[in-house]
Amino acid sequence: AVEALDIVERLEHLLSIYQSDSELNRINRTAAQAPQIVSRDLAEMLTIALQVHQATFGGFDITAAALSE
């Protein structure tokens, strides 16, 4: 159970739109000014998200959270 919580914490630090210090929030804040270097973990997650988006013909959209707020 502790290992699972560690994984969730690591993913949250990468992907959370609610934590101001997450890697994804940093990219969202700064990418318009200059290209950003991202961690291998985040690059892999975004690659998988793109693949799932394409496989579902847009049914899965990682960017849809902003639309639901």
Coordinates of C-alpha atoms in Angstrom, one line a residue:
A1 CA 0.0 0.0 0.0
V2 CA 2.9 2.4 0.8
E3 CA 4.4 1.7 -2.7
A4 CA 1.1 2.6 -4.3
L5 CA 0.8 5.9 -2.4
D6 CA 4.4 6.7 -3.4
I7 CA 3.5 6.2 -7.0
V8 CA 0.4 8.4 -6.7
E9 CA 2.5 11.1 -5.0
R10 CA 5.1 11.0 -7.8
L11 CA 2.4 11.2 -10.5
E12 CA 0.7 14.0 -8.7
H13 CA 3.9 16.0 -8.6
L14 CA 4.3 15.5 -12.3
L15 CA 0.7 16.0 -13.5
S16 CA -1.4 17.9 -11.0
I17 CA -3.2 20.9 -12.3
Y18 CA -4.0 21.8 -8.7
Q19 CA -0.4 21.9 -7.3
S20 CA 1.3 25.0 -8.3
D21 CA 4.8 23.3 -8.2
S22 CA 3.9 20.3 -10.4
E23 CA 5.9 19.9 -13.6
L24 CA 2.8 20.2 -15.7
N25 CA 1.8 23.5 -14.2
R26 CA 5.4 24.8 -14.7
I27 CA 5.2 23.9 -18.3
N28 CA 1.7 25.5 -18.7
R29 CA 3.0 28.7 -17.1
T30 CA 6.3 29.0 -19.1
A31 CA 5.9 27.1 -22.5
A32 CA 4.6 30.2 -24.3
Q33 CA 7.8 32.1 -23.6
A34 CA 10.3 29.4 -24.6
P35 CA 10.6 25.7 -25.2
Q36 CA 10.7 23.7 -22.0
I37 CA 12.8 20.7 -20.9
V38 CA 10.6 18.0 -19.4
S39 CA 11.4 14.9 -17.4
R40 CA 11.5 11.5 -19.1
D41 CA 8.5 10.5 -17.0
L42 CA 6.4 13.4 -18.2
A43 CA 7.5 13.0 -21.8
E44 CA 6.4 9.3 -21.7
M45 CA 3.1 10.2 -20.1
L46 CA 2.4 12.8 -22.8
T47 CA 3.4 10.4 -25.5
I48 CA 1.0 7.8 -24.2
A49 CA -1.8 10.4 -23.9
L50 CA -1.2 11.4 -27.5
Q51 CA -1.3 7.7 -28.6
V52 CA -4.6 7.1 -26.7
H53 CA -6.0 10.3 -28.1
Q54 CA -5.3 9.1 -31.6
A55 CA -6.5 5.5 -31.0
T56 CA -9.8 6.8 -29.6
F57 CA -10.2 9.3 -32.5
G58 CA -10.2 12.1 -29.9
G59 CA -12.5 10.4 -27.4
F60 CA -9.7 10.7 -24.8
D61 CA -8.4 14.3 -24.6
I62 CA -5.8 15.2 -22.0
T63 CA -6.6 18.8 -22.5
A64 CA -10.3 18.4 -21.7
A65 CA -9.9 19.3 -18.0
A66 CA -9.9 23.0 -18.8
L67 CA -13.2 22.7 -20.6
S68 CA -14.9 21.1 -17.5
E69 CA -14.0 23.9 -15.1

